[in-house]
Short mmCIF file of N, CA and C in Angstrom, two decimals:
data_model
loop_
_atom_site.label_atom_id
_atom_site.label_comp_id
_atom_site.label_asym_id
_atom_site.label_seq_id
_atom_site.Cartn_x
_atom_site.Cartn_y
_atom_site.Cartn_z
N MET A 308 0.91 -1.20 0.26
CA MET A 308 -0.03 0.18 0.24
C MET A 308 1.00 1.33 0.02
N ALA A 309 0.27 2.62 -0.77
CA ALA A 309 1.50 3.67 -0.96
C ALA A 309 1.25 4.08 0.09
N ILE A 310 2.01 4.72 0.34
CA ILE A 310 2.10 5.88 1.40
C ILE A 310 1.29 7.03 0.44
N THR A 311 0.12 7.81 1.32
CA THR A 311 -0.59 9.00 0.49
C THR A 311 -0.49 10.27 1.60
N PHE A 312 -0.60 11.27 0.74
CA PHE A 312 -0.25 12.16 1.19
C PHE A 312 -1.56 13.35 0.73
N PRO A 313 -2.38 13.50 0.65
CA PRO A 313 -3.42 14.12 0.53
C PRO A 313 -3.22 15.67 0.36
N GLY A 314 -3.21 16.52 -1.00
CA GLY A 314 -3.09 18.15 -0.85
C GLY A 314 -1.42 18.34 -0.82
N PHE A 315 -0.36 17.27 -0.54
CA PHE A 315 0.86 17.68 -0.91
C PHE A 315 1.65 18.07 -1.90
N ASP A 316 0.84 17.75 -3.76
CA ASP A 316 1.34 18.89 -4.39
C ASP A 316 -0.03 20.31 -4.61
N SER A 317 0.19 20.71 -3.78
CA SER A 317 -1.10 22.65 -3.56
C SER A 317 -0.23 22.98 -4.64
N PRO A 318 -0.85 24.02 -4.94
CA PRO A 318 -0.73 25.21 -6.38
C PRO A 318 0.41 26.05 -4.93
N ALA A 319 1.55 25.94 -6.21
CA ALA A 319 2.11 27.54 -5.26
C ALA A 319 1.87 28.24 -5.40
N VAL A 320 2.69 29.35 -4.27
CA VAL A 320 1.98 30.79 -4.18
C VAL A 320 3.30 31.85 -4.81
N GLY A 321 3.25 32.81 -5.49
CA GLY A 321 3.72 33.35 -6.34
C GLY A 321 4.73 34.58 -5.31
N PHE A 322 6.20 34.88 -6.19
CA PHE A 322 6.89 35.42 -5.07
C PHE A 322 6.09 36.95 -4.67
N GLU A 323 4.99 37.38 -5.64
CA GLU A 323 4.92 39.09 -5.75
C GLU A 323 4.56 39.52 -4.52
N GLN A 324 3.63 38.50 -3.50
CA GLN A 324 3.21 38.12 -2.45
C GLN A 324 4.40 37.12 -1.35
N PRO A 325 5.79 37.62 -0.58
CA PRO A 325 6.28 37.21 -0.32
C PRO A 325 5.74 36.72 1.08
N TYR A 326 4.97 37.11 1.47
CA TYR A 326 4.40 37.01 3.06
C TYR A 326 3.67 35.81 2.65
N ASP A 327 3.30 35.99 2.49
CA ASP A 327 1.76 34.67 1.67
C ASP A 327 2.66 33.42 0.79
N MET A 328 3.54 33.60 0.83
CA MET A 328 5.08 32.05 0.18
C MET A 328 5.58 31.78 1.29
N LEU A 329 5.73 32.67 2.02
CA LEU A 329 6.67 32.42 3.73
C LEU A 329 5.54 31.39 4.40
N GLU A 330 3.90 31.28 4.27
CA GLU A 330 3.32 30.79 5.25
C GLU A 330 2.91 29.29 4.41
N ALA A 331 2.42 30.06 3.18
CA ALA A 331 2.64 28.68 2.32
C ALA A 331 3.96 27.35 2.12
N CYS A 332 4.35 27.80 2.57
CA CYS A 332 5.68 27.46 3.08
C CYS A 332 5.38 26.44 4.38
N HIS A 333 5.45 27.39 4.96
CA HIS A 333 4.95 26.25 6.50
C HIS A 333 3.74 25.37 6.35
N ASP A 334 2.92 25.52 5.50
CA ASP A 334 2.03 24.30 4.65
C ASP A 334 3.00 22.92 4.58
N ARG A 335 3.94 23.17 3.81
CA ARG A 335 4.48 22.53 3.39
C ARG A 335 5.47 21.69 4.23
N VAL A 336 5.69 22.63 4.81
CA VAL A 336 6.62 21.95 6.25
C VAL A 336 6.02 20.97 7.25
N ARG A 337 4.76 21.53 7.28
CA ARG A 337 3.76 20.92 7.99
C ARG A 337 3.67 19.45 7.48
N ARG A 338 3.39 19.41 5.67
CA ARG A 338 2.69 18.23 5.49
C ARG A 338 3.74 17.14 5.53
N SER A 339 5.24 17.65 4.86
CA SER A 339 6.24 17.22 5.06
C SER A 339 6.53 16.70 6.52
N LEU A 340 6.28 17.65 7.49
CA LEU A 340 6.40 16.22 8.56
C LEU A 340 5.76 15.16 8.86
N ALA A 341 4.39 15.38 8.46
CA ALA A 341 3.49 14.94 8.88
C ALA A 341 3.51 13.52 7.72
N LEU A 342 4.17 13.57 6.56
CA LEU A 342 4.61 12.44 5.78
C LEU A 342 6.10 11.86 6.58
N LEU A 343 6.86 12.41 7.08
CA LEU A 343 7.52 12.07 7.99
C LEU A 343 7.20 10.91 9.38
N ALA A 344 6.01 11.27 9.69
CA ALA A 344 5.30 10.25 10.82
C ALA A 344 4.58 9.62 10.36
N ARG A 345 4.13 9.70 9.37
CA ARG A 345 3.53 8.57 8.57
C ARG A 345 4.05 7.56 7.89
N LEU A 346 5.64 8.25 7.45
CA LEU A 346 6.69 6.56 7.16
C LEU A 346 7.26 6.05 8.23
N ILE A 347 7.11 6.85 9.07
CA ILE A 347 8.37 5.68 10.37
C ILE A 347 6.55 4.79 10.60
N GLU A 348 5.52 5.47 10.45
CA GLU A 348 4.45 4.17 11.43
C GLU A 348 4.17 3.16 10.09
N HIS A 349 4.33 4.05 8.50
CA HIS A 349 4.40 2.54 8.02
C HIS A 349 5.92 1.41 7.96
N ILE A 350 7.00 1.96 8.28
CA ILE A 350 7.90 0.90 8.60
C ILE A 350 7.71 0.27 9.87
N ASP A 351 6.90 0.72 10.46
CA ASP A 351 6.56 -0.07 12.18
C ASP A 351 6.04 -1.14 11.66
N ALA A 352 4.85 -0.66 10.54
CA ALA A 352 3.61 -1.99 10.14
C ALA A 352 3.82 -2.38 9.08
N SER A 353 5.18 -1.95 8.58
CA SER A 353 4.84 -2.73 6.96
C SER A 353 6.13 -2.85 6.49
N GLY A 354 7.30 -2.27 7.15
CA GLY A 354 8.71 -2.50 6.51
C GLY A 354 8.83 -1.54 5.46
N HIS A 355 9.68 -1.77 4.98
CA HIS A 355 10.64 -0.66 3.94
C HIS A 355 10.22 -1.81 2.54
N ASP A 356 9.88 -1.09 1.57
CA ASP A 356 8.65 -1.13 0.49
C ASP A 356 9.20 0.67 -0.57
N ASP A 357 9.31 0.18 -1.62
CA ASP A 357 8.64 1.32 -2.71
C ASP A 357 8.24 2.53 -2.21
N SER A 358 6.88 2.32 -1.29
CA SER A 358 6.15 3.64 -0.80
C SER A 358 7.04 4.23 0.11
N SER A 359 7.90 3.47 1.19
CA SER A 359 9.03 3.42 2.14
C SER A 359 9.70 4.75 1.73
N ARG A 360 10.54 4.31 0.67
CA ARG A 360 11.52 4.69 -0.36
C ARG A 360 11.37 6.34 -1.49
N SER A 361 9.64 5.55 -1.23
CA SER A 361 9.35 7.01 -2.74
C SER A 361 9.52 8.43 -0.93
N ALA A 362 7.93 7.61 -0.20
CA ALA A 362 8.06 8.84 0.86
C ALA A 362 9.47 9.47 1.49
N ALA A 363 10.39 8.43 2.16
CA ALA A 363 11.68 8.87 2.93
C ALA A 363 12.84 10.04 1.31
N THR A 364 12.65 9.41 0.13
CA THR A 364 13.28 10.71 -0.79
C THR A 364 12.45 12.24 -1.15
N ASP A 365 10.28 12.16 -0.60
CA ASP A 365 10.50 13.02 -0.46
C ASP A 365 10.87 13.92 0.30
N VAL A 366 10.57 13.59 1.57
CA VAL A 366 11.10 14.30 3.32
C VAL A 366 12.43 14.69 2.80
N LEU A 367 13.38 13.79 2.49
CA LEU A 367 15.13 14.37 2.23
C LEU A 367 14.80 15.22 1.15
N ARG A 368 13.86 15.95 0.06
CA ARG A 368 13.90 16.37 -1.17
C ARG A 368 13.83 17.93 -0.36
N TYR A 369 12.12 17.46 0.69
CA TYR A 369 11.77 19.10 0.96
C TYR A 369 12.93 19.52 2.47
N PHE A 370 13.61 18.55 3.15
CA PHE A 370 14.34 19.19 3.80
C PHE A 370 16.05 19.45 3.97
N GLU A 371 16.68 18.86 2.23
CA GLU A 371 17.35 19.55 2.08
C GLU A 371 17.21 20.66 1.04
N LEU A 372 16.50 20.51 0.88
CA LEU A 372 16.37 21.97 -0.18
C LEU A 372 15.42 23.06 -0.46
N ALA A 373 14.53 22.55 -0.15
CA ALA A 373 13.11 23.92 0.06
C ALA A 373 13.29 24.43 1.81
N ALA A 374 13.78 23.72 2.43
CA ALA A 374 13.18 23.76 4.19
C ALA A 374 14.69 24.85 4.26
N PRO A 375 16.04 24.32 3.71
CA PRO A 375 16.88 26.02 3.97
C PRO A 375 16.90 27.16 3.42
N GLN A 376 15.91 27.47 1.91
CA GLN A 376 15.66 28.34 1.22
C GLN A 376 15.12 29.26 2.19
N HIS A 377 13.76 28.34 2.55
CA HIS A 377 12.67 29.39 3.76
C HIS A 377 13.31 30.14 5.04
N HIS A 378 14.45 29.25 5.32
CA HIS A 378 15.40 29.88 6.63
C HIS A 378 16.27 30.86 6.02
N GLU A 379 16.84 30.59 5.52
CA GLU A 379 16.95 31.99 4.56
C GLU A 379 16.16 33.59 4.08
N ASP A 380 15.14 33.19 3.40
CA ASP A 380 14.36 34.03 3.43
C ASP A 380 13.49 34.55 4.97
N GLU A 381 13.52 33.91 6.25
CA GLU A 381 13.50 34.81 6.66
C GLU A 381 14.42 35.51 7.81
N GLU A 382 15.34 35.03 7.57
CA GLU A 382 17.07 35.66 8.35
C GLU A 382 17.33 36.78 7.20
N ARG A 383 17.71 36.48 5.76
CA ARG A 383 17.05 38.06 5.37
C ARG A 383 16.28 38.89 5.25
N HIS A 384 15.23 38.78 5.55
CA HIS A 384 14.17 39.56 5.10
C HIS A 384 13.25 39.55 5.83
N VAL A 385 13.15 38.89 7.24
CA VAL A 385 12.03 39.22 8.17
C VAL A 385 12.66 38.85 9.53
N PHE A 386 13.42 38.56 9.71
CA PHE A 386 14.48 39.07 11.27
C PHE A 386 15.22 40.37 10.89
N PRO A 387 15.59 40.58 10.02
CA PRO A 387 16.55 41.54 10.69
C PRO A 387 15.81 42.97 11.04
N LEU A 388 14.74 43.05 9.86
CA LEU A 388 13.51 44.14 10.12
C LEU A 388 12.73 44.07 11.58
N LEU A 389 12.76 42.55 12.21
CA LEU A 389 12.27 43.11 13.68
C LEU A 389 13.65 43.66 14.53
N MET A 390 14.62 43.11 14.19
CA MET A 390 15.72 43.51 15.05
C MET A 390 15.55 45.07 15.14
N GLU A 391 15.91 45.50 13.71
CA GLU A 391 15.65 47.00 13.42
C GLU A 391 14.82 48.09 13.86
N GLN A 392 13.65 47.56 14.00
CA GLN A 392 12.87 48.13 13.90
C GLN A 392 11.31 47.87 15.59
N GLY A 393 12.07 46.40 15.90
CA GLY A 393 10.63 45.66 16.17
C GLY A 393 10.54 46.32 17.81
N ASP A 394 9.78 45.92 18.90
CA ASP A 394 10.02 46.09 20.31
C ASP A 394 11.05 44.93 21.02
N ALA A 395 11.08 45.02 22.05
CA ALA A 395 12.07 44.11 22.80
C ALA A 395 11.90 42.65 23.30
N ALA A 396 10.28 42.57 22.79
CA ALA A 396 9.36 41.24 22.64
C ALA A 396 9.79 40.77 21.66
N LEU A 397 9.63 40.92 19.88
CA LEU A 397 10.25 41.03 19.20
C LEU A 397 11.24 40.41 18.98
N ARG A 398 12.32 41.05 19.56
CA ARG A 398 13.52 41.39 18.89
C ARG A 398 14.25 39.52 20.16
N ASP A 399 13.65 39.56 21.00
CA ASP A 399 13.25 38.53 22.01
C ASP A 399 13.39 36.72 20.93
N ALA A 400 11.83 37.38 20.56
CA ALA A 400 10.97 36.50 19.83
C ALA A 400 12.02 35.85 18.39
N VAL A 401 11.96 36.45 17.71
CA VAL A 401 13.70 36.55 17.02
C VAL A 401 15.01 35.37 17.24
N GLN A 402 15.34 36.69 18.15
CA GLN A 402 16.36 35.33 18.76
C GLN A 402 15.54 33.92 19.07
N MET A 403 15.04 34.13 19.57
CA MET A 403 14.97 32.17 20.23
C MET A 403 14.52 31.57 18.44
N LEU A 404 14.03 32.33 17.11
CA LEU A 404 13.30 31.96 16.33
C LEU A 404 15.18 31.21 15.34
N LYS A 405 15.85 32.46 15.81
CA LYS A 405 17.13 32.27 15.42
C LYS A 405 17.92 30.65 15.86
N ARG A 406 17.87 30.61 16.81
CA ARG A 406 18.57 29.65 18.04
C ARG A 406 17.54 28.50 17.17
N ASP A 407 15.89 28.76 16.77
CA ASP A 407 15.55 27.46 16.80
C ASP A 407 15.79 27.30 15.06
N HIS A 408 16.21 28.01 14.25
CA HIS A 408 17.14 27.13 13.08
C HIS A 408 18.30 26.45 13.46
N GLU A 409 18.90 27.22 14.15
CA GLU A 409 20.52 26.37 14.48
C GLU A 409 20.21 24.77 14.76
N ARG A 410 18.88 24.95 16.14
CA ARG A 410 18.97 23.31 16.75
C ARG A 410 18.27 22.50 14.94
N MET A 411 17.58 23.00 14.59
CA MET A 411 16.69 22.41 13.48
C MET A 411 17.18 22.22 12.73
N ASN A 412 18.81 23.06 12.53
CA ASN A 412 19.84 22.48 10.87
C ASN A 412 20.55 21.09 12.11
N ALA A 413 20.73 21.41 13.57
CA ALA A 413 21.75 19.93 13.86
C ALA A 413 20.64 18.79 14.09
N LEU A 414 19.86 19.13 14.37
CA LEU A 414 18.55 17.73 14.11
C LEU A 414 18.64 17.40 13.17
N TRP A 415 18.61 18.32 11.93
CA TRP A 415 18.46 17.15 10.50
C TRP A 415 19.83 16.51 9.93
N HIS A 416 20.86 17.88 10.56
CA HIS A 416 21.70 17.14 10.22
C HIS A 416 22.14 15.22 10.38
N GLU A 417 21.40 15.19 11.75
CA GLU A 417 21.44 13.61 12.50
C GLU A 417 20.29 12.82 12.02
N LEU A 418 19.07 13.43 11.58
CA LEU A 418 18.07 12.91 10.81
C LEU A 418 17.97 12.71 9.86
N ARG A 419 18.79 13.07 9.12
CA ARG A 419 18.48 13.06 7.71
C ARG A 419 19.61 11.82 7.52
N VAL A 420 20.46 10.99 8.23
CA VAL A 420 21.15 10.12 7.63
C VAL A 420 20.26 8.95 7.55
N SER A 421 19.11 8.65 8.31
CA SER A 421 18.17 7.58 8.50
C SER A 421 17.14 7.62 7.68
N VAL A 422 17.37 9.08 7.66
CA VAL A 422 15.93 9.45 5.74
C VAL A 422 16.66 8.91 4.99
N SER A 423 17.73 9.24 4.48
CA SER A 423 18.52 8.73 3.81
C SER A 423 18.85 7.15 2.56
N HIS A 424 19.14 6.67 4.30
CA HIS A 424 19.31 5.52 4.61
C HIS A 424 18.03 4.66 4.11
N TRP A 425 16.12 4.90 4.79
CA TRP A 425 14.98 4.27 4.60
C TRP A 425 14.86 4.62 3.01
N SER A 426 15.62 5.33 2.13
CA SER A 426 15.25 5.84 1.09
C SER A 426 16.14 5.22 0.04
N ARG A 427 16.82 4.16 0.73
CA ARG A 427 17.58 3.27 -0.84
C ARG A 427 16.96 1.94 -0.92
N ALA A 428 16.89 1.61 -2.31
CA ALA A 428 16.54 0.15 -2.42
C ALA A 428 17.29 -0.89 -0.81
N GLN A 429 18.01 -0.67 -0.40
CA GLN A 429 18.77 -1.22 0.52
C GLN A 429 18.01 -1.43 2.40
N ALA A 430 17.02 -0.28 2.18
CA ALA A 430 17.04 -0.41 3.14
C ALA A 430 16.13 -1.67 4.08
N ALA A 431 16.47 -1.87 5.42
CA ALA A 431 16.05 -2.99 5.58
C ALA A 431 15.91 -2.77 7.63
N GLY A 432 15.05 -3.53 7.83
CA GLY A 432 15.30 -3.72 9.60
C GLY A 432 14.27 -2.84 10.22
N ALA A 433 14.11 -2.39 11.70
CA ALA A 433 13.59 -1.16 12.22
C ALA A 433 14.07 -0.18 12.27
N ILE A 434 13.34 0.89 12.77
CA ILE A 434 13.62 2.18 12.82
C ILE A 434 14.02 1.86 14.69
N ASP A 435 15.09 2.63 14.72
CA ASP A 435 15.65 2.70 16.29
C ASP A 435 15.15 3.86 16.94
N ASN A 436 15.33 3.62 18.28
CA ASN A 436 14.91 4.78 18.94
C ASN A 436 15.50 6.02 19.09
N ASP A 437 16.70 6.20 18.34
CA ASP A 437 17.32 7.47 18.44
C ASP A 437 16.68 8.11 16.85
N SER A 438 16.81 7.10 15.98
CA SER A 438 16.24 8.23 14.63
C SER A 438 14.37 8.53 15.01
N ARG A 439 14.05 7.82 15.86
CA ARG A 439 12.35 7.56 16.63
C ARG A 439 12.68 9.03 17.01
N ARG A 440 13.19 9.59 17.88
CA ARG A 440 13.57 10.99 19.28
C ARG A 440 13.75 11.67 18.50
N LEU A 441 15.00 11.71 17.23
CA LEU A 441 14.93 12.67 16.12
C LEU A 441 14.16 13.36 15.86
N ALA A 442 13.50 12.31 15.25
CA ALA A 442 12.21 12.85 14.44
C ALA A 442 10.88 13.40 15.33
N ASP A 443 11.18 12.96 16.34
CA ASP A 443 9.84 13.49 17.47
C ASP A 443 10.07 15.22 17.92
N GLU A 444 11.93 15.10 18.28
CA GLU A 444 12.64 16.13 18.81
C GLU A 444 12.18 17.00 17.35
N PHE A 445 13.08 16.79 16.02
CA PHE A 445 12.32 17.70 15.35
C PHE A 445 10.64 18.07 14.70
N THR A 446 10.18 17.35 15.24
CA THR A 446 8.92 17.66 14.58
C THR A 446 7.97 18.80 15.82
N ALA A 447 8.42 18.41 16.65
CA ALA A 447 7.90 19.67 18.39
C ALA A 447 7.90 20.69 17.67
N LEU A 448 10.07 20.33 17.52
CA LEU A 448 10.78 22.08 16.86
C LEU A 448 10.37 23.03 15.61
N TYR A 449 9.35 22.27 15.03
CA TYR A 449 8.83 23.09 13.91
C TYR A 449 8.07 23.82 14.34
N ALA A 450 7.14 22.43 15.26
CA ALA A 450 5.67 23.35 15.34
C ALA A 450 6.01 24.64 16.15
N GLN A 451 6.46 24.60 17.35
CA GLN A 451 6.85 25.67 18.08
C GLN A 451 6.77 26.71 17.54
N HIS A 452 8.17 26.54 16.43
CA HIS A 452 8.44 27.86 15.38
C HIS A 452 6.97 28.31 15.07
N LEU A 453 7.04 27.34 14.21
CA LEU A 453 5.74 27.86 13.30
C LEU A 453 5.03 29.05 13.68
N GLN A 454 4.78 28.34 15.06
CA GLN A 454 3.52 28.72 15.79
C GLN A 454 3.44 30.23 15.80
N ARG A 455 4.84 30.10 16.23
CA ARG A 455 5.47 31.51 17.09
C ARG A 455 5.87 32.66 15.31
N GLU A 456 6.40 32.31 14.61
CA GLU A 456 6.43 32.84 13.01
C GLU A 456 5.10 33.46 13.00
N GLU A 457 3.60 32.16 12.97
CA GLU A 457 2.59 32.70 12.03
C GLU A 457 2.01 33.56 13.23
N GLY A 458 2.04 33.76 14.54
CA GLY A 458 1.13 34.25 15.51
C GLY A 458 1.91 35.41 15.77
N LEU A 459 3.14 35.69 15.66
CA LEU A 459 3.89 37.22 16.09
C LEU A 459 3.97 37.59 15.16
N VAL A 460 5.38 37.06 14.86
CA VAL A 460 6.63 37.64 14.10
C VAL A 460 6.21 38.00 12.92
N PHE A 461 5.75 36.83 11.59
CA PHE A 461 4.94 37.55 10.47
C PHE A 461 4.55 38.30 10.39
N PRO A 462 3.34 38.66 11.39
CA PRO A 462 2.41 39.57 11.17
C PRO A 462 3.26 41.19 11.31
N ALA A 463 3.62 40.87 12.86
CA ALA A 463 4.56 42.03 12.86
C ALA A 463 5.31 43.09 11.54
N SER A 464 6.34 41.84 11.49
CA SER A 464 7.31 42.32 9.49
C SER A 464 6.26 42.36 8.98
N LYS A 465 5.45 41.83 8.59
CA LYS A 465 4.21 42.45 7.53
C LYS A 465 3.81 43.83 7.69
N ARG A 466 3.49 44.50 8.82
CA ARG A 466 2.94 45.81 9.26
C ARG A 466 3.82 46.95 9.33
N LEU A 467 5.17 46.19 9.24
CA LEU A 467 6.38 47.08 9.04
C LEU A 467 7.57 47.39 7.79
N SER A 468 6.33 46.56 6.83
CA SER A 468 6.96 46.82 5.29
C SER A 468 6.23 46.84 4.99
N ASN A 469 6.41 48.40 3.75
CA ASN A 469 5.77 49.07 2.88
C ASN A 469 5.98 48.28 1.02
N ALA A 470 4.95 49.24 0.15
CA ALA A 470 4.89 48.35 -0.41
C ALA A 470 6.44 47.56 -2.07
N GLN A 471 7.23 48.77 -0.90
CA GLN A 471 8.19 48.34 -1.81
C GLN A 471 9.72 47.49 -1.52
N ARG A 472 9.54 47.62 -0.04
CA ARG A 472 9.91 46.61 0.65
C ARG A 472 9.69 44.80 0.34
N LEU A 473 8.44 44.82 -0.10
CA LEU A 473 7.63 43.83 -0.15
C LEU A 473 8.09 43.45 -1.58
N ALA A 474 8.14 44.81 -2.16
CA ALA A 474 8.75 43.92 -3.79
C ALA A 474 9.76 43.23 -3.94
N ASP A 475 10.77 44.39 -3.26
CA ASP A 475 12.56 44.12 -2.98
C ASP A 475 12.43 42.23 -2.24
N MET A 476 12.11 41.86 -1.29
CA MET A 476 11.78 40.79 -0.94
C MET A 476 11.50 39.54 -1.45
N GLY A 477 10.03 39.97 -2.85
CA GLY A 477 9.77 38.85 -3.60
C GLY A 477 10.99 38.92 -3.91
N ALA A 478 11.42 39.71 -4.81
CA ALA A 478 12.28 39.83 -6.15
C ALA A 478 13.34 39.39 -6.05
N GLU A 479 14.23 39.16 -4.41
CA GLU A 479 15.39 38.79 -3.82
C GLU A 479 15.34 36.62 -3.71
N MET A 480 14.26 37.09 -3.19
CA MET A 480 13.52 35.39 -3.29
C MET A 480 13.76 35.04 -4.09
N ARG A 481 13.17 34.75 -5.53
CA ARG A 481 12.94 34.85 -6.75
C ARG A 481 14.24 34.45 -7.16
N GLN A 482 14.84 35.25 -7.56
CA GLN A 482 16.46 35.94 -8.31
C GLN A 482 17.33 34.21 -7.18
N ARG A 483 17.38 34.29 -5.75
CA ARG A 483 17.73 33.47 -5.03
C ARG A 483 17.33 32.14 -6.00
N ARG A 484 16.41 31.81 -6.29
CA ARG A 484 15.95 30.24 -6.39
C ARG A 484 15.80 30.60 -8.00
N ARG A 485 16.34 31.58 -8.54
CA ARG A 485 16.20 31.79 -10.15
C ARG A 485 14.79 30.89 -10.82
N ALA A 486 13.91 31.82 -9.96
CA ALA A 486 12.48 31.04 -10.88
C ALA A 486 12.19 32.39 -11.73
N PRO A 487 11.54 31.44 -12.81
CA PRO A 487 10.76 32.59 -14.17
C PRO A 487 9.92 33.23 -12.91
N VAL A 488 10.22 34.67 -13.72
CA VAL A 488 8.64 35.76 -13.33
C VAL A 488 7.61 35.16 -13.75
N ALA A 489 6.40 35.40 -12.81
CA ALA A 489 5.23 35.05 -13.41
C ALA A 489 4.67 35.75 -14.48
N GLY A 490 4.05 35.60 -15.28
CA GLY A 490 2.64 36.20 -16.66
C GLY A 490 3.59 35.84 -18.08
#
């Protein structure tokens, strides 16, 4: 039985609305984390197979390619504005989010070893407790992180951004990804 996740291929949001894009990335993070959980459940129940390898490859691809780009978007465009113009509570939140990024990167560096193994044809065996712990910690940290960004940091940064800043932000995000201009 294939591991499916409805809505995983949702339509992309354009760079013209960078905060909408950041929030759409959060949706993809949540779906990728849910896929990781379903992958672990699948391996526990059915072992390694083509379906688990495919899911592991999808999780790897997201957290190796898209997630680092998203973190860089925040580090370049959201956090500096709040460090410069935000109040003490916002600056404290930004410092916490930066530490989260560092911790997420460290956790992923460890967890990716297991996920990479699960993506290979020769994958076999049960999921070890360390991999399970890393996946749980990674997922929990992301959940808190996303909530803090969406509930406090993104709205504050968006309020402080004018039309030109938003246009520049979207253009830089597009350029860094070398995405074509819409239209």
